[in-house]
Coordinates of C-alpha atoms in Angstrom, one line a residue:
M1 CA 33.8 300.4 170.6
E2 CA 30.1 301.1 170.0
K3 CA 30.9 304.9 170.1
K4 CA 33.5 304.4 167.3
N5 CA 31.1 302.3 165.2
L6 CA 28.5 305.1 165.5
E7 CA 31.0 307.7 164.5
S8 CA 32.1 305.6 161.5
K9 CA 28.4 305.3 160.4
T10 CA 27.8 309.0 160.9
A11 CA 30.9 309.8 158.7
L12 CA 29.6 307.4 156.0
V13 CA 26.2 309.2 156.0
W14 CA 27.7 312.6 155.6
K15 CA 30.1 311.4 152.9
M16 CA 27.3 309.7 151.0
A17 CA 25.1 312.7 151.1
I18 CA 27.8 315.2 150.1
A19 CA 29.4 313.1 147.4
S20 CA 26.0 312.3 145.9
A21 CA 25.0 316.0 145.7
I22 CA 28.3 317.0 144.2
S23 CA 28.4 314.2 141.6
W24 CA 24.8 314.9 140.5
E25 CA 25.6 318.6 139.9
L26 CA 28.9 317.7 138.1
A27 CA 27.0 315.3 135.8
K28 CA 24.5 318.0 134.9
L29 CA 27.4 320.4 134.4
V30 CA 28.9 318.2 131.7
G31 CA 25.5 317.8 130.0
S32 CA 24.3 314.5 131.2
D33 CA 20.6 313.7 130.7
H34 CA 20.9 311.0 133.4
P35 CA 22.7 312.6 136.3
Y36 CA 21.3 310.1 138.8
L37 CA 23.8 307.6 137.5
A38 CA 26.7 309.5 139.2
P39 CA 25.3 309.3 142.8
I40 CA 24.5 305.6 142.2
S41 CA 28.2 305.1 141.7
V42 CA 28.9 307.1 144.8
V43 CA 26.6 305.0 147.0
L44 CA 28.0 301.7 145.6
C45 CA 31.7 302.7 145.7
L46 CA 31.9 304.1 149.2
Q47 CA 33.3 301.0 150.9
T48 CA 34.8 300.5 154.4
T49 CA 38.3 301.6 153.4
I50 CA 39.7 303.8 150.7
D51 CA 41.6 300.8 149.3
Q52 CA 38.4 298.8 149.1
S53 CA 36.6 301.7 147.4
I54 CA 39.3 302.0 144.8
R55 CA 39.2 298.3 144.0
Y56 CA 35.4 298.2 143.8
S57 CA 35.4 301.4 141.6
F58 CA 37.9 299.7 139.2
H59 CA 35.7 296.6 139.0
R60 CA 32.6 298.8 138.4
M61 CA 34.3 300.8 135.7
V62 CA 35.6 297.8 133.9
G63 CA 32.3 295.9 134.1
T64 CA 30.4 299.0 132.9
A65 CA 32.8 299.4 129.9
I66 CA 32.5 295.7 128.9
G67 CA 28.7 295.8 129.2
I68 CA 28.5 299.0 127.1
I69 CA 30.9 297.8 124.4
L70 CA 29.0 294.5 124.0
S71 CA 25.4 295.8 124.1
A72 CA 25.2 299.5 123.1
S73 CA 25.8 298.9 119.4
L74 CA 23.5 295.8 119.2
V75 CA 20.5 296.7 121.3
S76 CA 18.8 298.8 118.6
H77 CA 19.0 295.9 116.1
L78 CA 17.6 293.2 118.4
D79 CA 14.2 292.3 119.6
M80 CA 13.5 293.3 123.2
N81 CA 12.8 290.0 125.0
G82 CA 14.2 287.9 127.8
W83 CA 16.0 285.4 125.6
I84 CA 18.0 288.1 123.8
L85 CA 18.8 289.7 127.2
G86 CA 20.0 286.4 128.6
L87 CA 22.3 285.8 125.6
L88 CA 23.8 289.3 125.9
I89 CA 24.5 288.7 129.7
L90 CA 25.9 285.3 128.9
G91 CA 28.3 286.7 126.4
G92 CA 29.4 289.6 128.6
A93 CA 29.8 287.5 131.7
F94 CA 31.9 285.0 129.8
I95 CA 34.1 287.7 128.4
A96 CA 34.8 288.9 132.0
K97 CA 35.4 285.3 133.1
W98 CA 37.8 284.7 130.1
L99 CA 39.7 287.9 131.1
K100 CA 40.0 286.4 134.6
L101 CA 38.3 289.4 136.2
D102 CA 36.9 289.6 139.7
E103 CA 33.3 288.3 140.4
S104 CA 32.1 291.8 141.1
V105 CA 33.1 292.8 137.5
I106 CA 30.8 290.0 136.2
H107 CA 27.9 291.5 138.3
Q108 CA 28.6 295.0 136.8
V109 CA 28.7 293.6 133.3
A110 CA 25.3 292.0 133.8
L111 CA 23.8 295.1 135.4
T112 CA 25.1 297.4 132.7
I113 CA 23.7 295.1 130.0
V114 CA 20.2 295.1 131.6
L115 CA 20.1 298.9 131.9
I116 CA 21.4 299.5 128.4
F117 CA 19.0 296.9 127.0
T118 CA 16.1 298.8 128.8
F119 CA 17.0 302.5 128.4
E120 CA 19.1 302.8 125.3
R121 CA 16.0 302.6 123.0
K122 CA 14.3 305.4 124.9
S123 CA 17.4 307.6 125.2
K124 CA 20.2 307.3 122.6
D125 CA 22.7 309.0 125.0
Y126 CA 22.1 306.6 127.9
A127 CA 25.3 304.5 127.2
F128 CA 27.5 307.6 126.9
D129 CA 26.0 309.2 130.0
R130 CA 26.4 305.9 131.9
I131 CA 30.2 305.7 131.3
V132 CA 30.8 309.4 132.0
D133 CA 28.5 309.6 135.0
T134 CA 29.9 306.4 136.5
M135 CA 33.4 307.9 136.2
I136 CA 32.2 311.2 137.9
G137 CA 30.6 309.3 140.7
I138 CA 33.7 307.2 141.3
V139 CA 36.1 310.1 141.3
V140 CA 33.9 312.2 143.7
A141 CA 33.4 309.2 146.0
I142 CA 37.1 308.4 146.3
L143 CA 38.1 312.1 146.8
I144 CA 35.5 312.6 149.5
H145 CA 36.5 309.3 151.2
M146 CA 40.1 310.4 151.2
F147 CA 39.8 314.0 152.5
L148 CA 36.6 314.1 154.5
F149 CA 37.1 312.0 157.7
P150 CA 39.2 309.3 156.0
P151 CA 38.7 305.8 157.6
D152 CA 41.3 305.0 160.2
F153 CA 40.8 301.9 162.4
T154 CA 44.0 302.3 164.4
K155 CA 42.3 303.0 167.7
K156 CA 39.9 300.1 167.2
A157 CA 42.9 297.8 166.7
A158 CA 44.5 299.2 169.8
K159 CA 41.4 298.6 171.9
S160 CA 41.1 295.0 170.6
L161 CA 44.8 294.4 171.3
E162 CA 44.6 295.8 174.8
K163 CA 41.6 293.5 175.5
L164 CA 43.5 290.5 174.1
S165 CA 46.6 291.2 176.2
G166 CA 44.5 291.5 179.3
Q167 CA 42.8 288.2 178.5
L168 CA 46.1 286.5 178.0
S169 CA 47.6 287.9 181.1
E170 CA 44.6 286.6 183.1
I171 CA 45.0 283.1 181.7
L172 CA 48.7 283.0 182.6
S173 CA 47.9 284.3 186.1
E174 CA 45.3 281.5 186.5
L175 CA 47.9 278.9 185.4
S176 CA 50.2 280.2 188.0
N177 CA 47.5 280.1 190.6
W178 CA 46.6 276.6 189.6
I179 CA 50.2 275.4 190.2
Q180 CA 50.8 277.4 193.5
V181 CA 47.4 277.2 195.2
E182 CA 45.0 274.8 193.4
W183 CA 47.2 272.0 192.4
G184 CA 45.3 268.7 192.5
Q185 CA 41.9 270.3 191.8
E186 CA 42.0 269.5 188.1
K187 CA 41.6 273.0 186.8
G188 CA 43.1 272.1 183.4
N189 CA 39.8 271.7 181.6
I190 CA 38.5 275.0 182.8
I191 CA 41.7 276.8 181.6
E192 CA 41.6 274.9 178.3
N193 CA 38.1 276.4 177.6
K194 CA 39.5 279.9 178.3
I195 CA 42.4 279.2 176.0
N196 CA 39.9 278.2 173.2
Q197 CA 38.0 281.5 173.8
F198 CA 41.3 283.4 173.6
L199 CA 42.0 281.8 170.2
Q200 CA 38.7 283.1 168.9
E201 CA 39.6 286.6 170.1
L202 CA 43.1 286.2 168.6
H203 CA 41.6 285.6 165.2
S204 CA 39.2 288.5 165.6
T205 CA 42.0 290.9 166.6
K206 CA 44.1 289.7 163.6
D207 CA 41.2 290.6 161.3
I208 CA 40.8 294.0 163.0
L209 CA 44.5 294.7 162.7
S210 CA 44.4 293.8 159.0
T211 CA 41.4 296.1 158.4
A212 CA 43.3 298.9 160.3
T213 CA 46.4 298.4 158.1
N214 CA 44.3 298.5 154.9
S215 CA 42.4 301.6 156.1
L216 CA 45.7 303.5 156.0
K217 CA 46.3 302.8 152.3
F218 CA 45.7 306.0 150.2
N219 CA 44.9 307.8 153.5
P220 CA 46.8 311.1 153.2
F221 CA 46.5 311.7 157.0
G222 CA 47.4 308.1 158.2
K223 CA 51.2 308.1 157.9
K224 CA 51.7 308.7 161.7
H225 CA 49.8 305.5 162.5
H226 CA 51.9 303.2 160.3
S227 CA 54.6 302.7 163.0
L228 CA 51.9 302.1 165.6
L229 CA 50.3 299.4 163.6
N230 CA 53.7 297.8 163.0
N231 CA 54.2 297.8 166.8
Y232 CA 50.8 296.2 167.3
D233 CA 51.6 293.6 164.7
M234 CA 54.8 292.6 166.6
E235 CA 52.9 292.5 169.9
L236 CA 50.2 290.3 168.3
K237 CA 52.8 287.9 167.0
K238 CA 54.1 287.6 170.6
M239 CA 50.6 286.8 171.8
S240 CA 50.3 284.2 169.1
K241 CA 53.5 282.6 170.3
C242 CA 52.3 282.7 173.8
Y243 CA 49.0 281.0 172.7
D244 CA 51.1 278.1 171.3
Y245 CA 53.0 278.0 174.6
I246 CA 50.0 277.9 177.0
S247 CA 48.3 275.3 174.7
T248 CA 51.3 273.1 175.1
I249 CA 52.1 273.5 178.8
V250 CA 48.5 273.1 179.9
T251 CA 48.6 269.5 178.5
T252 CA 52.0 269.0 180.3
L253 CA 50.6 270.4 183.6
K254 CA 47.5 268.1 183.4
E255 CA 49.7 265.1 183.0
W256 CA 52.0 266.3 185.8
E257 CA 49.0 266.8 188.1
K258 CA 47.9 263.2 187.5
E259 CA 51.3 262.0 188.6
G260 CA 51.2 264.2 191.6
H261 CA 55.0 264.7 191.7
L262 CA 55.3 268.4 192.3
S263 CA 57.9 269.6 194.8
S264 CA 57.6 272.9 196.6
T265 CA 60.6 274.2 194.7
D266 CA 59.0 273.3 191.3
Q267 CA 55.7 274.8 192.4
K268 CA 57.3 278.1 193.4
E269 CA 59.5 278.3 190.3
A270 CA 56.8 277.4 187.7
G271 CA 54.3 279.8 189.4
T272 CA 56.8 282.6 189.4
Y273 CA 57.6 282.1 185.7
L274 CA 54.0 282.3 184.7
Q275 CA 53.3 285.3 186.9
T276 CA 56.2 287.2 185.3
I277 CA 55.0 286.4 181.8
S278 CA 51.5 287.4 182.9
K279 CA 52.8 290.8 183.9
F280 CA 54.6 291.1 180.6
F281 CA 51.4 290.7 178.6
G282 CA 49.5 292.9 181.0
N283 CA 51.9 295.8 180.3
L284 CA 51.9 295.9 176.5
N285 CA 52.2 299.0 174.3
V286 CA 48.7 300.3 173.5
L287 CA 47.3 303.5 172.0
Q288 CA 46.1 306.0 174.6
K289 CA 44.9 309.4 173.5
G290 CA 46.6 309.1 170.1
E291 CA 50.0 308.3 171.5
L292 CA 52.0 305.2 172.4
K293 CA 52.1 304.8 176.1
K294 CA 55.1 303.3 177.8
G295 CA 55.0 299.5 178.3
N296 CA 57.4 296.6 178.5
D297 CA 59.9 298.8 180.5
P298 CA 63.6 297.8 180.9
D299 CA 62.8 296.3 184.3
M300 CA 60.4 293.8 182.8
Q301 CA 62.8 292.9 180.0
G302 CA 65.5 292.4 182.7
L303 CA 63.2 290.1 184.6
L304 CA 62.6 288.0 181.6
D305 CA 66.3 287.7 181.0
L306 CA 66.7 286.6 184.6
L307 CA 64.1 284.0 184.1
Q308 CA 66.0 282.6 181.2
T309 CA 69.1 282.4 183.2
Q310 CA 67.3 280.6 186.1
I311 CA 65.8 278.0 183.7
R312 CA 69.2 277.2 182.3
T313 CA 70.9 276.8 185.7
N314 CA 68.1 275.0 187.5
S315 CA 68.9 271.5 186.2
Q316 CA 67.9 269.4 189.2
P317 CA 64.3 268.5 188.5
G318 CA 61.8 267.3 191.1
Y319 CA 60.2 265.1 188.5
P320 CA 62.3 265.2 185.2
V321 CA 59.9 264.5 182.4
Y322 CA 57.2 267.1 183.1
R323 CA 59.4 269.7 184.7
D324 CA 61.9 269.6 181.8
S325 CA 59.1 269.9 179.3
F326 CA 57.6 272.9 181.1
Q327 CA 60.9 274.6 181.3
L328 CA 61.8 273.9 177.7
E329 CA 58.6 275.4 176.4
T330 CA 59.0 278.4 178.8
Q331 CA 62.5 279.0 177.5
K332 CA 61.3 278.9 173.9
L333 CA 58.6 281.5 174.6
L334 CA 61.1 283.8 176.4
K335 CA 63.3 283.8 173.3
N336 CA 60.4 285.0 171.2
L337 CA 59.4 287.7 173.7
L338 CA 62.9 289.3 174.1

C-alpha cells in the first residue's frame, strides 16, 4: 500500500512539472504577458482523480469568469482600498451563491476579484490573460492527467477488500471456536470489539472502492477494470450483510451461553455453519497481478446450499429460542451469499 501511495505521488510530481512547463509555453505562444497564470491553474486543478479535476476546473473557470465580469470594468474607476475590495467580493460571492454554485466557485470569485483589483491597474491585459491562461492551464492539466499515468485505484481497492475478507473470515472462525471449544468462557465481549473494528474497516473499504470507481471516470485506459470493480462491489455487499449477521448472532450466543443449554449436536452444527461461512469469505475474488483469480468455486457454493438444506431439516432444537434464532439468521445470510 505504501509503495502504491509513493508511485501515485511520483506520478503527480511528473504530471505537475510537465503540465506546468507546457502550459507556460502555450500561454506565451498565444501572446500572454502573464504566462504564470496557466501553470497556477495546472497546480490547482490536478486533483486525485480525473473526474475531480474536471469538476474543480469547471468551478475555477466559472468563478474566474464571474470575478472578471464583475470587477474588470469597474476597477479603473474605483479607489483602491480595502472597503471597495470588500464590496466587490461581497457582490461577486453573493452572485455565485444566488446561482447556487459550489463553495469552491465562491472562493475562485473572491480570488479573481482580489487579483484583478491588484493587477488590472498595472497591466490592462491582466483580465484577458487570466481567462485565457486559466483555460490553457485547465485543458493541459486534464489532458496530461488522462493520458500520462491516469489515476486507477483498482488494485488499492482489491488489497483493501482482500484484507477485509480475511478479517471477516477470522471473526467467523473465532465464533465457531467459541461455540465448539471455549463455550462458557464469555468470549462474546472480545468478539464484539473485533466486530466493531471490522465495521470501521468496512467503512474505509467502501470509501476506497468509491474512489476507485470515480478514478475510472474519463480514464481512457480503465475500461477493463469496470467489471472488476462491479465484482468487488458485490463482494463488499456480501460482507456488509455478514456484518449484520455476526452483529445479531453474537448477542444471541451471549444470551445462549448464559442459559448454558447447548447440546453437543447444537455445538457441532453451529460451529460447522460458521466455519463454512468463514471459508467462503476467506476465498473471495481479488485482484492478483492484474487478473481476477478464482474464488468461491462450485464446491463452496454447493456446501452453502447443503447448509441451507440442513438448517431447514434440522427442526428438533436442543434449546428452541436461541437455536432457532441462530439458524434463522444463518439462513437469511446464506440467501444473500448465494
